[in-house]
Coordinates of C-alpha atoms in Angstrom, one line a residue:
M1 CA -32.0 -62.3 33.3
V2 CA -31.9 -65.8 33.0
F3 CA -30.8 -66.7 36.5
W4 CA -32.6 -64.0 38.5
P5 CA -36.1 -64.3 37.4
P6 CA -36.7 -68.2 38.2
V7 CA -34.6 -67.9 41.4
I8 CA -36.8 -64.8 42.8
L9 CA -39.9 -66.8 41.9
L10 CA -39.0 -70.1 43.4
T11 CA -37.4 -68.5 46.7
G12 CA -40.4 -66.2 47.3
A13 CA -42.7 -69.2 46.8
L14 CA -40.4 -71.1 49.4
I15 CA -40.2 -68.2 51.6
F16 CA -44.3 -67.8 51.5
S17 CA -44.7 -71.4 52.2
L18 CA -42.5 -70.9 55.4
I19 CA -44.5 -67.8 56.8
D20 CA -47.8 -68.7 55.6
F21 CA -48.4 -72.5 54.4
D22 CA -52.0 -72.6 54.5
G23 CA -52.1 -69.4 52.1
F24 CA -49.4 -70.7 49.8
H25 CA -51.1 -74.0 49.7
S26 CA -54.3 -72.7 48.5
S27 CA -52.7 -70.4 46.3
V28 CA -50.9 -72.6 44.1
S29 CA -53.7 -75.2 44.5
A30 CA -56.2 -72.8 42.9
A31 CA -53.2 -71.7 40.3
N32 CA -53.4 -75.8 39.8
G33 CA -56.9 -75.6 39.6
W34 CA -57.3 -72.9 36.8
L35 CA -54.2 -74.5 34.7
L36 CA -56.3 -78.2 34.4
T37 CA -59.3 -76.4 33.7
H38 CA -58.5 -74.0 30.9
F39 CA -55.2 -76.1 29.4
D40 CA -55.9 -79.7 30.1
W41 CA -57.2 -80.0 26.3
L42 CA -54.0 -78.3 25.0
F43 CA -51.6 -80.6 26.9
S44 CA -53.6 -83.5 25.4
Y45 CA -53.2 -82.2 21.7
A46 CA -49.7 -81.0 22.0
S47 CA -48.2 -84.5 23.3
F48 CA -50.7 -86.3 20.7
A49 CA -48.8 -83.8 17.9
A50 CA -45.5 -84.6 19.0
V51 CA -45.9 -88.3 18.4
G52 CA -47.1 -87.5 15.1
L53 CA -43.9 -84.8 14.3
I54 CA -41.6 -87.6 15.1
V55 CA -43.3 -90.3 13.0
W56 CA -43.4 -88.0 10.0
V57 CA -39.6 -86.7 10.4
V58 CA -38.6 -90.3 10.7
F59 CA -39.9 -91.2 7.4
S60 CA -39.0 -87.6 5.6
P61 CA -35.3 -86.9 4.0
L62 CA -34.6 -85.4 7.6
G63 CA -34.2 -89.0 8.8
S64 CA -30.8 -89.3 7.4
V65 CA -29.3 -86.1 8.3
R66 CA -26.2 -86.2 10.4
I67 CA -26.5 -84.4 13.9
G68 CA -23.2 -81.6 13.3
G69 CA -22.7 -82.3 10.2
P70 CA -21.1 -84.9 7.7
S71 CA -17.7 -85.3 9.6
A72 CA -19.4 -85.1 13.1
K73 CA -18.1 -88.2 15.3
P74 CA -20.1 -89.5 18.5
I75 CA -18.9 -88.4 22.3
L76 CA -20.9 -91.7 23.1
S77 CA -21.1 -95.2 22.6
R78 CA -25.0 -96.4 21.6
W79 CA -25.1 -98.4 25.1
N80 CA -23.7 -95.1 26.7
W81 CA -26.6 -93.0 25.0
F82 CA -29.4 -95.3 25.3
S83 CA -28.4 -95.5 29.4
I84 CA -28.0 -92.1 29.8
T85 CA -31.1 -90.8 27.8
L86 CA -33.1 -93.5 30.0
C87 CA -31.7 -92.3 33.3
T88 CA -31.8 -89.0 32.4
T89 CA -35.9 -88.8 31.9
I90 CA -38.3 -91.4 33.1
A91 CA -36.6 -93.8 34.9
I92 CA -36.9 -92.1 38.1
G93 CA -40.7 -92.2 37.9
I94 CA -41.0 -95.9 37.5
L95 CA -39.5 -96.7 40.3
F96 CA -41.9 -94.7 42.6
W97 CA -45.3 -95.5 40.0
G98 CA -44.5 -99.4 38.3
A99 CA -46.1 -101.0 41.2
A100 CA -48.3 -98.0 42.8
E101 CA -50.2 -96.7 40.0
P102 CA -51.9 -100.1 39.0
M103 CA -53.5 -100.3 42.2
F104 CA -54.9 -96.7 41.9
H105 CA -56.7 -98.0 38.4
M106 CA -57.5 -101.5 39.7
N107 CA -59.4 -100.0 42.6
G108 CA -60.7 -97.5 41.2
P109 CA -61.0 -97.3 37.5
P110 CA -63.0 -94.3 36.0
E111 CA -66.7 -94.4 34.6
F112 CA -65.4 -94.1 31.0
S113 CA -63.8 -97.6 31.2
G114 CA -66.7 -99.4 31.6
V115 CA -65.3 -101.9 33.9
A116 CA -65.7 -102.9 37.4
P117 CA -62.9 -102.7 40.3
H118 CA -60.6 -105.4 40.5
S119 CA -62.2 -107.2 37.3
E120 CA -60.0 -108.5 34.7
G121 CA -61.2 -105.5 32.6
A122 CA -59.8 -103.2 35.2
E123 CA -56.5 -105.0 35.0
S124 CA -55.9 -104.7 31.1
F125 CA -57.5 -101.1 31.9
A126 CA -54.4 -100.6 34.4
V127 CA -51.7 -101.6 32.6
S128 CA -53.0 -99.9 29.1
S129 CA -53.0 -96.6 31.3
M130 CA -49.3 -97.2 32.2
F131 CA -48.4 -97.7 28.6
M132 CA -50.2 -94.4 27.9
H133 CA -48.0 -92.6 30.7
W134 CA -45.0 -94.1 30.8
T135 CA -43.7 -95.0 26.9
F136 CA -44.1 -93.3 23.3
T137 CA -45.6 -90.4 24.2
P138 CA -43.5 -89.1 27.2
Y139 CA -40.6 -89.4 25.0
A140 CA -42.0 -87.9 21.8
I141 CA -42.6 -85.1 24.3
Y142 CA -38.4 -85.1 25.1
S143 CA -37.6 -85.6 21.3
V144 CA -39.4 -82.9 19.9
P145 CA -37.3 -79.7 21.7
A146 CA -34.2 -82.2 21.9
L147 CA -34.0 -82.7 17.9
A148 CA -34.8 -79.0 17.2
F149 CA -31.9 -77.9 19.7
A150 CA -29.2 -80.5 18.2
L151 CA -30.0 -79.5 14.4
A152 CA -30.2 -75.9 15.3
H153 CA -27.1 -75.7 17.4
Y154 CA -24.9 -78.4 15.8
N155 CA -25.9 -78.1 12.3
L156 CA -27.0 -74.1 12.0
G157 CA -24.5 -72.9 14.3
R158 CA -27.5 -71.5 17.0
P159 CA -26.4 -70.5 20.7
Y160 CA -26.6 -73.2 23.2
S161 CA -30.0 -72.0 24.6
L162 CA -33.7 -72.6 24.3
S163 CA -33.9 -69.2 22.4
G164 CA -31.2 -70.8 19.8
P165 CA -33.6 -72.7 17.7
L166 CA -36.2 -70.2 18.4
S167 CA -34.5 -67.9 16.4
L168 CA -35.4 -69.9 13.2
V169 CA -39.0 -69.1 13.5
F170 CA -38.9 -65.5 15.2
G171 CA -35.5 -64.4 14.0
R172 CA -33.4 -61.7 15.7
A173 CA -36.8 -61.6 18.2
A174 CA -35.7 -64.6 20.1
L175 CA -32.2 -63.6 21.0
G176 CA -31.0 -60.8 23.2
K177 CA -33.4 -60.0 25.9
S178 CA -36.3 -61.9 24.5
G179 CA -34.2 -65.1 24.3
A180 CA -33.4 -64.4 28.0
V181 CA -36.5 -64.5 29.0
I182 CA -37.1 -67.8 27.0
D183 CA -34.2 -69.4 28.8
A184 CA -35.6 -68.1 32.2
V185 CA -39.1 -69.8 31.4
G186 CA -37.5 -72.9 30.6
L187 CA -35.3 -72.8 33.7
Y188 CA -38.4 -72.3 35.9
A189 CA -40.3 -75.5 34.2
L190 CA -37.1 -77.5 34.9
V191 CA -36.6 -76.8 38.5
A192 CA -40.2 -77.4 39.2
G193 CA -40.5 -80.8 37.4
V194 CA -37.0 -81.7 39.1
A195 CA -38.2 -80.8 42.6
A196 CA -41.2 -82.8 42.1
S197 CA -39.7 -85.7 41.0
L198 CA -37.0 -85.6 43.8
G199 CA -39.7 -85.2 46.4
A200 CA -41.4 -88.7 44.9
G201 CA -37.8 -90.3 44.8
V202 CA -37.2 -89.3 48.9
M203 CA -40.8 -90.4 49.8
T204 CA -39.9 -93.6 48.2
L205 CA -36.2 -93.8 49.9
S206 CA -37.9 -92.9 53.2
S207 CA -40.5 -95.7 52.9
G208 CA -38.1 -98.4 51.6
I209 CA -35.9 -97.7 54.7
E210 CA -38.9 -97.7 57.2
T211 CA -39.2 -101.1 55.5
V212 CA -36.0 -102.8 56.0
S213 CA -34.7 -100.8 59.3
G214 CA -37.8 -100.5 61.1
L215 CA -37.0 -96.4 61.7
H216 CA -40.2 -94.3 61.0
D217 CA -40.8 -92.6 57.9
T218 CA -40.2 -89.2 59.5
T219 CA -39.9 -85.6 58.3
F220 CA -36.1 -85.8 59.8
L221 CA -35.5 -89.0 57.7
R222 CA -36.6 -87.2 54.7
F223 CA -34.6 -84.2 55.4
V224 CA -31.7 -86.4 55.6
M225 CA -32.2 -88.3 52.2
M226 CA -33.0 -85.2 50.5
A227 CA -29.5 -83.7 51.8
L228 CA -27.7 -86.9 50.7
I229 CA -28.9 -87.0 47.2
V230 CA -28.5 -83.2 46.4
S231 CA -24.9 -83.8 47.7
V232 CA -23.7 -86.8 45.9
F233 CA -25.3 -85.5 42.6
V234 CA -23.6 -82.3 42.9
L235 CA -20.1 -83.9 43.4
S236 CA -21.0 -86.2 40.5
S237 CA -21.8 -83.1 38.4
I238 CA -18.8 -81.2 39.2
S239 CA -16.9 -84.3 38.0
G240 CA -18.1 -84.1 34.6
V241 CA -20.6 -85.9 32.0
Q242 CA -17.9 -88.4 30.6
R243 CA -17.2 -89.8 34.6
G244 CA -20.0 -89.0 36.6
I245 CA -23.1 -89.5 34.4
K246 CA -21.7 -92.0 32.2
I247 CA -20.8 -94.5 35.0
L248 CA -23.7 -93.8 37.3
S249 CA -26.2 -94.1 34.3
D250 CA -24.4 -97.5 32.9
L251 CA -24.6 -98.9 36.3
N252 CA -28.2 -97.8 37.0
T253 CA -29.3 -99.4 33.6
K254 CA -27.7 -102.8 34.4
F255 CA -29.4 -102.8 37.5
F256 CA -33.0 -102.1 35.9
F257 CA -32.5 -104.9 33.5
A258 CA -31.5 -107.4 36.6
L259 CA -34.5 -106.1 38.1
V260 CA -37.0 -106.5 36.0
A261 CA -35.7 -110.0 35.0
F262 CA -36.0 -111.0 38.4
V263 CA -39.4 -109.9 39.2
L264 CA -40.7 -111.7 35.6
I265 CA -39.1 -115.0 36.8
V266 CA -40.2 -115.1 40.5
G267 CA -43.6 -113.6 39.8
P268 CA -46.3 -115.2 37.9
T269 CA -44.4 -114.9 34.4
G270 CA -47.5 -116.4 32.3
N271 CA -50.0 -114.3 33.7
I272 CA -47.8 -111.3 33.3
L273 CA -46.9 -112.0 29.7
A274 CA -50.7 -112.7 28.8
L275 CA -51.9 -109.0 30.7
G276 CA -49.2 -107.3 29.1
A277 CA -50.2 -108.7 25.6
E278 CA -53.9 -108.0 26.2
S279 CA -52.7 -104.5 27.4
L280 CA -50.9 -103.8 24.4
V281 CA -53.5 -104.6 22.1
E282 CA -55.6 -102.3 24.2
Y283 CA -53.3 -99.2 24.0
V284 CA -53.1 -99.4 20.5
T285 CA -56.7 -99.8 19.7
K286 CA -57.6 -96.8 22.0
F287 CA -54.0 -94.8 21.7
I288 CA -56.3 -91.7 19.6
P289 CA -59.3 -91.2 21.9
R290 CA -57.2 -91.7 25.1
S291 CA -54.6 -89.3 23.7
L292 CA -57.0 -86.6 22.7
A293 CA -59.4 -87.3 25.9
L294 CA -62.1 -88.0 23.2
G295 CA -65.6 -88.6 24.2
E296 CA -66.7 -89.3 28.0
R297 CA -62.9 -88.9 28.9
A298 CA -62.9 -85.1 28.1
S299 CA -65.2 -84.6 31.3
D300 CA -63.7 -87.2 33.6
P301 CA -61.8 -85.8 36.1
W302 CA -59.2 -89.1 35.8
T303 CA -58.2 -87.8 32.6
R304 CA -56.9 -84.3 34.4
D305 CA -55.7 -86.4 37.4
W306 CA -53.7 -88.9 35.7
T307 CA -53.0 -88.3 32.0
V308 CA -52.8 -84.6 31.8
F309 CA -51.0 -84.6 35.4
Y310 CA -48.0 -87.1 33.4
F311 CA -48.1 -85.0 30.2
A312 CA -47.4 -81.8 32.2
N313 CA -44.6 -83.5 34.4
W314 CA -42.6 -84.7 31.1
L315 CA -43.4 -80.8 29.9
A316 CA -41.9 -79.3 32.7
W317 CA -38.4 -81.4 32.1
A318 CA -38.5 -81.3 28.6
P319 CA -37.2 -78.1 27.6
I320 CA -34.1 -77.8 29.6
T321 CA -33.4 -81.5 29.4
A322 CA -33.4 -81.1 25.7
L323 CA -30.6 -79.0 25.7
F324 CA -28.4 -82.5 27.5
L325 CA -30.4 -84.7 25.4
G326 CA -29.4 -82.7 22.3
R327 CA -26.0 -82.1 23.2
I328 CA -24.9 -86.0 23.6
S329 CA -26.5 -86.8 20.4
V330 CA -24.2 -85.4 18.1
G331 CA -22.2 -87.6 15.5
Y332 CA -25.7 -89.8 14.8
T333 CA -28.2 -89.5 12.3
V334 CA -31.9 -88.1 13.1
R335 CA -33.3 -91.7 12.7
E336 CA -30.4 -92.8 15.1
F337 CA -31.7 -90.3 17.6
V338 CA -35.2 -91.2 17.4
L339 CA -34.4 -94.6 17.9
F340 CA -32.1 -94.3 21.1
N341 CA -34.1 -91.1 22.5
L342 CA -37.5 -92.4 21.8
V343 CA -38.2 -96.0 20.9
A344 CA -35.6 -97.9 22.9
P345 CA -36.3 -96.5 26.5
A346 CA -40.0 -96.3 25.4
C347 CA -39.9 -100.1 24.7
F348 CA -38.1 -100.8 28.3
G349 CA -40.7 -98.3 29.8
A350 CA -43.3 -100.7 28.7
V351 CA -41.4 -104.0 29.8
W352 CA -41.0 -102.3 33.4
M353 CA -44.7 -101.5 33.4
T354 CA -45.6 -104.6 32.1
V355 CA -43.7 -106.9 34.6
F356 CA -44.1 -104.4 37.9
G357 CA -47.6 -103.8 37.1
G358 CA -48.6 -107.5 36.2
A359 CA -46.5 -108.6 39.5
A360 CA -48.3 -105.9 41.7
I361 CA -51.8 -107.2 40.5
G362 CA -51.1 -110.8 40.6
A363 CA -49.7 -110.3 44.2
D364 CA -52.5 -107.8 45.1
A365 CA -55.0 -110.2 44.0
G366 CA -54.1 -112.8 46.9
G367 CA -55.3 -110.7 49.8
G368 CA -55.3 -107.1 49.1
A369 CA -51.7 -106.4 50.8
L370 CA -50.7 -104.0 48.2
S371 CA -54.2 -102.1 48.4
A372 CA -54.0 -102.2 52.3
A373 CA -50.2 -100.6 52.0
L374 CA -51.7 -97.8 49.5
E375 CA -54.3 -97.1 52.0
S376 CA -52.3 -96.9 55.0
R377 CA -48.8 -96.1 54.2
G378 CA -49.0 -94.3 50.6
P379 CA -47.9 -94.9 47.0
E380 CA -44.5 -95.3 48.1
S381 CA -44.7 -98.1 50.3
V382 CA -46.5 -100.5 47.7
I383 CA -43.0 -101.6 45.9
Y384 CA -41.6 -102.4 49.0
A385 CA -45.3 -104.5 50.0
L386 CA -44.6 -106.4 46.3
F387 CA -41.1 -107.1 47.1
E388 CA -42.1 -108.9 50.8
T389 CA -44.2 -111.3 48.5
F390 CA -40.8 -112.5 46.9
P391 CA -38.0 -114.7 48.3
F392 CA -34.9 -113.0 49.3
S393 CA -37.0 -109.8 50.0
A394 CA -34.7 -108.2 52.4
I395 CA -31.9 -108.2 50.0
I396 CA -34.3 -107.0 47.0
I397 CA -35.3 -103.9 49.2
S398 CA -31.9 -102.9 50.0
L399 CA -31.0 -103.2 46.1
F400 CA -33.9 -101.2 45.1
I401 CA -32.9 -98.7 47.7
I402 CA -29.7 -98.0 46.2
L403 CA -31.0 -98.2 42.6
T404 CA -33.4 -95.5 43.5
F405 CA -30.8 -93.4 45.0
I406 CA -28.5 -93.8 41.9
S407 CA -31.5 -93.1 39.4
F408 CA -32.2 -89.8 41.4
V409 CA -28.6 -88.8 41.7
T410 CA -27.9 -89.6 37.8
A411 CA -31.3 -87.6 36.7
M412 CA -30.3 -84.7 38.4
D413 CA -26.7 -84.7 37.7
S414 CA -27.5 -84.5 34.2
N415 CA -30.0 -81.7 34.7
T416 CA -27.6 -79.5 36.7
H417 CA -25.4 -79.6 33.8
S418 CA -27.8 -78.2 31.7
I419 CA -29.1 -75.6 34.1
T420 CA -25.8 -74.3 34.3
G421 CA -25.1 -74.1 31.0
V422 CA -28.2 -72.1 30.3
C423 CA -27.3 -69.4 33.5
L424 CA -23.4 -68.9 32.1
K425 CA -24.3 -68.9 28.6
G426 CA -22.0 -65.9 27.2
T427 CA -19.7 -65.9 30.2
T428 CA -15.6 -66.5 29.1
S429 CA -13.9 -69.9 30.0
K430 CA -12.1 -68.2 33.0
E431 CA -15.2 -66.9 34.7
R432 CA -17.4 -70.2 33.9
R433 CA -14.6 -72.3 35.6
N434 CA -15.1 -69.8 38.4
A435 CA -18.9 -69.9 38.6
E436 CA -19.9 -73.4 37.7
Y437 CA -19.0 -75.2 40.9
Q438 CA -21.1 -72.2 43.2
M439 CA -23.8 -72.4 40.3
K440 CA -24.6 -76.4 40.9
I441 CA -24.2 -76.0 44.6
F442 CA -26.8 -73.0 44.4
W443 CA -29.2 -75.0 42.1
G444 CA -28.8 -78.3 43.9
V445 CA -29.6 -76.5 47.4
L446 CA -32.8 -74.8 46.0
V447 CA -34.4 -77.7 44.4
G448 CA -33.8 -80.0 47.6
A449 CA -35.2 -77.2 49.4
I450 CA -38.3 -76.9 47.1
A451 CA -38.7 -80.7 47.1
F452 CA -38.5 -80.8 50.8
I453 CA -41.1 -78.2 51.9
M454 CA -43.7 -79.9 49.4
T455 CA -43.1 -83.6 50.4
S456 CA -43.2 -82.9 53.9
T457 CA -46.4 -80.9 54.1
T458 CA -48.6 -81.9 51.3
G459 CA -46.9 -85.4 50.5
I460 CA -47.5 -86.6 46.7
D461 CA -50.4 -83.8 46.3
G462 CA -47.3 -81.3 46.4
V463 CA -45.4 -83.5 43.9
R464 CA -48.6 -83.1 41.4
I465 CA -48.9 -79.6 42.0
L466 CA -45.0 -78.7 41.3
S467 CA -45.4 -80.8 38.3
N468 CA -48.5 -79.1 36.5
L469 CA -47.5 -75.7 37.3
G470 CA -43.9 -76.6 35.7
G471 CA -45.7 -78.1 32.7
L472 CA -47.5 -75.0 31.5
P473 CA -44.5 -72.9 30.2
G474 CA -42.9 -76.4 28.9
L475 CA -46.1 -76.6 27.0
F476 CA -45.4 -73.6 24.9
I477 CA -42.0 -74.2 24.5
L478 CA -43.0 -77.7 23.0
I479 CA -45.4 -76.3 20.4
T480 CA -42.4 -73.8 19.4
M481 CA -39.9 -76.2 18.9
G482 CA -42.2 -78.5 17.1
I483 CA -42.5 -75.6 14.6
V484 CA -39.0 -75.2 14.2
I485 CA -38.6 -78.6 13.0
V486 CA -41.1 -78.2 10.5
R487 CA -39.4 -74.9 9.0
I488 CA -35.8 -76.8 9.1
R489 CA -37.9 -80.0 7.2
L490 CA -39.7 -77.5 4.8
A491 CA -36.9 -74.7 4.7
W492 CA -34.1 -77.9 3.7
L493 CA -31.3 -75.3 4.5
D494 CA -28.0 -76.4 2.7
E495 CA -26.2 -76.6 6.0
V496 CA -28.9 -79.6 6.6
R497 CA -29.3 -80.9 3.3
A498 CA -25.4 -81.4 3.1
A499 CA -25.3 -83.5 6.6
R500 CA -27.5 -86.2 5.0
Q501 CA -25.5 -89.4 5.7
P502 CA -26.0 -93.2 5.9
A503 CA -26.2 -94.0 9.5
S504 CA -22.8 -94.4 11.9
S505 CA -21.4 -97.9 12.2
P506 CA -19.1 -98.2 14.9
D507 CA -20.5 -98.9 18.3
E508 CA -17.7 -97.0 20.0
P509 CA -17.3 -93.4 19.6
A510 CA -14.8 -92.8 16.8
G511 CA -13.6 -89.5 18.4
Q512 CA -14.5 -86.8 20.6
V513 CA -16.1 -83.2 19.9
S514 CA -17.0 -80.1 22.1
A515 CA -20.4 -80.9 24.0
Q516 CA -20.7 -77.2 24.2

């Protein structure tokens, strides 16, 4: 009941698109339009509520509770925990949008912003908008279901599933067949979101290869990139979390830090820092009206096309990704969870967007090269147009292509673990060993096929549609998981209260516990 509903729905949609693509595109576009028209306000309010809930948790007695109980030991060091969290969540998106998104906002700021295109006001609006889309709110969306699952599973003994924590609110009604339905909905949301992000990654890789090699960004090239990513992340996933994801995320995060330092040094450093500070002030002072789409923002299509689109994307990933993020947080306190699952990666996202957004704006001001690339070759080409303004551009572009590839492999790797865990829940160890490899291969191929069809036909519009449709079920799961956290705090159960501990001290894990 967990496996078949999303498989039938997704494969049916895939077959429909192959038989009658125009009819398929018309249907999903209509569904997407209906979703945004009727639920855009709920996406905004629920996402803002997630931020408020996490702040409340940090300053409550729940913040000192150790996930897994008083004697639980971490399975990951703080550095590995941070790097895996970063690479599992939004890191793959910042590669695609870091330089491209500010070009959209610079060239066409919404009316409610009150700024003219290409003005200084448009610059700060662009970067502050990226703070809204890529920092604290997205990670709050991830953190709420992840924390609810971690406490319910490790401290209260609930099953390894989305329905496990929900049983704290709905009782036995959330388990059994009802629980399977909940897991199936979350599984569909994740696969749709993963396929959307994978499609964006393939577009980025293909554009990069076109830039450095002269090969045209064709459908065949995208197919090759898709097949290569799927093959590598399935192999990495089979190798296990302690080997595959840990090694890849460590390498990936070090690449991130090195690249952002390089761009900051060779770019207009002073202008980047000044723009970042100005945009941060705008982000903080306008956080509430932007989060809740107050005033003119509510009726402006820009809000739905950008802010709500991003919230929907994070919500598509959040439910099943929460199982993985909660799983690797055992042994740390709730406050440490918030620090390494929200604050640290959100701050890194802010630094990345400041540096790449500021560098892109500065480079485009010198002749509009990045805007021209956006217009002629699409958003996936903008980052390479930026790199071409730097010294050693061929080397940097080649390294960036490798970085992008590793980023997508890492994210797909971790989510394949979660997908498999949900689908094989309740099987024996022998059955699990016999089925796990086939399950990972199956989902890898299905996700790749969906992403390939959408990006080779509708491009970035297909990515947006997939993200929004996957975000609707994730939205209702987020709301329910928030209720679970409130329930845990207010009930203050003995198993939770007994786990209140000072923060763990060793940077390296003191022991191993079962992640399942």
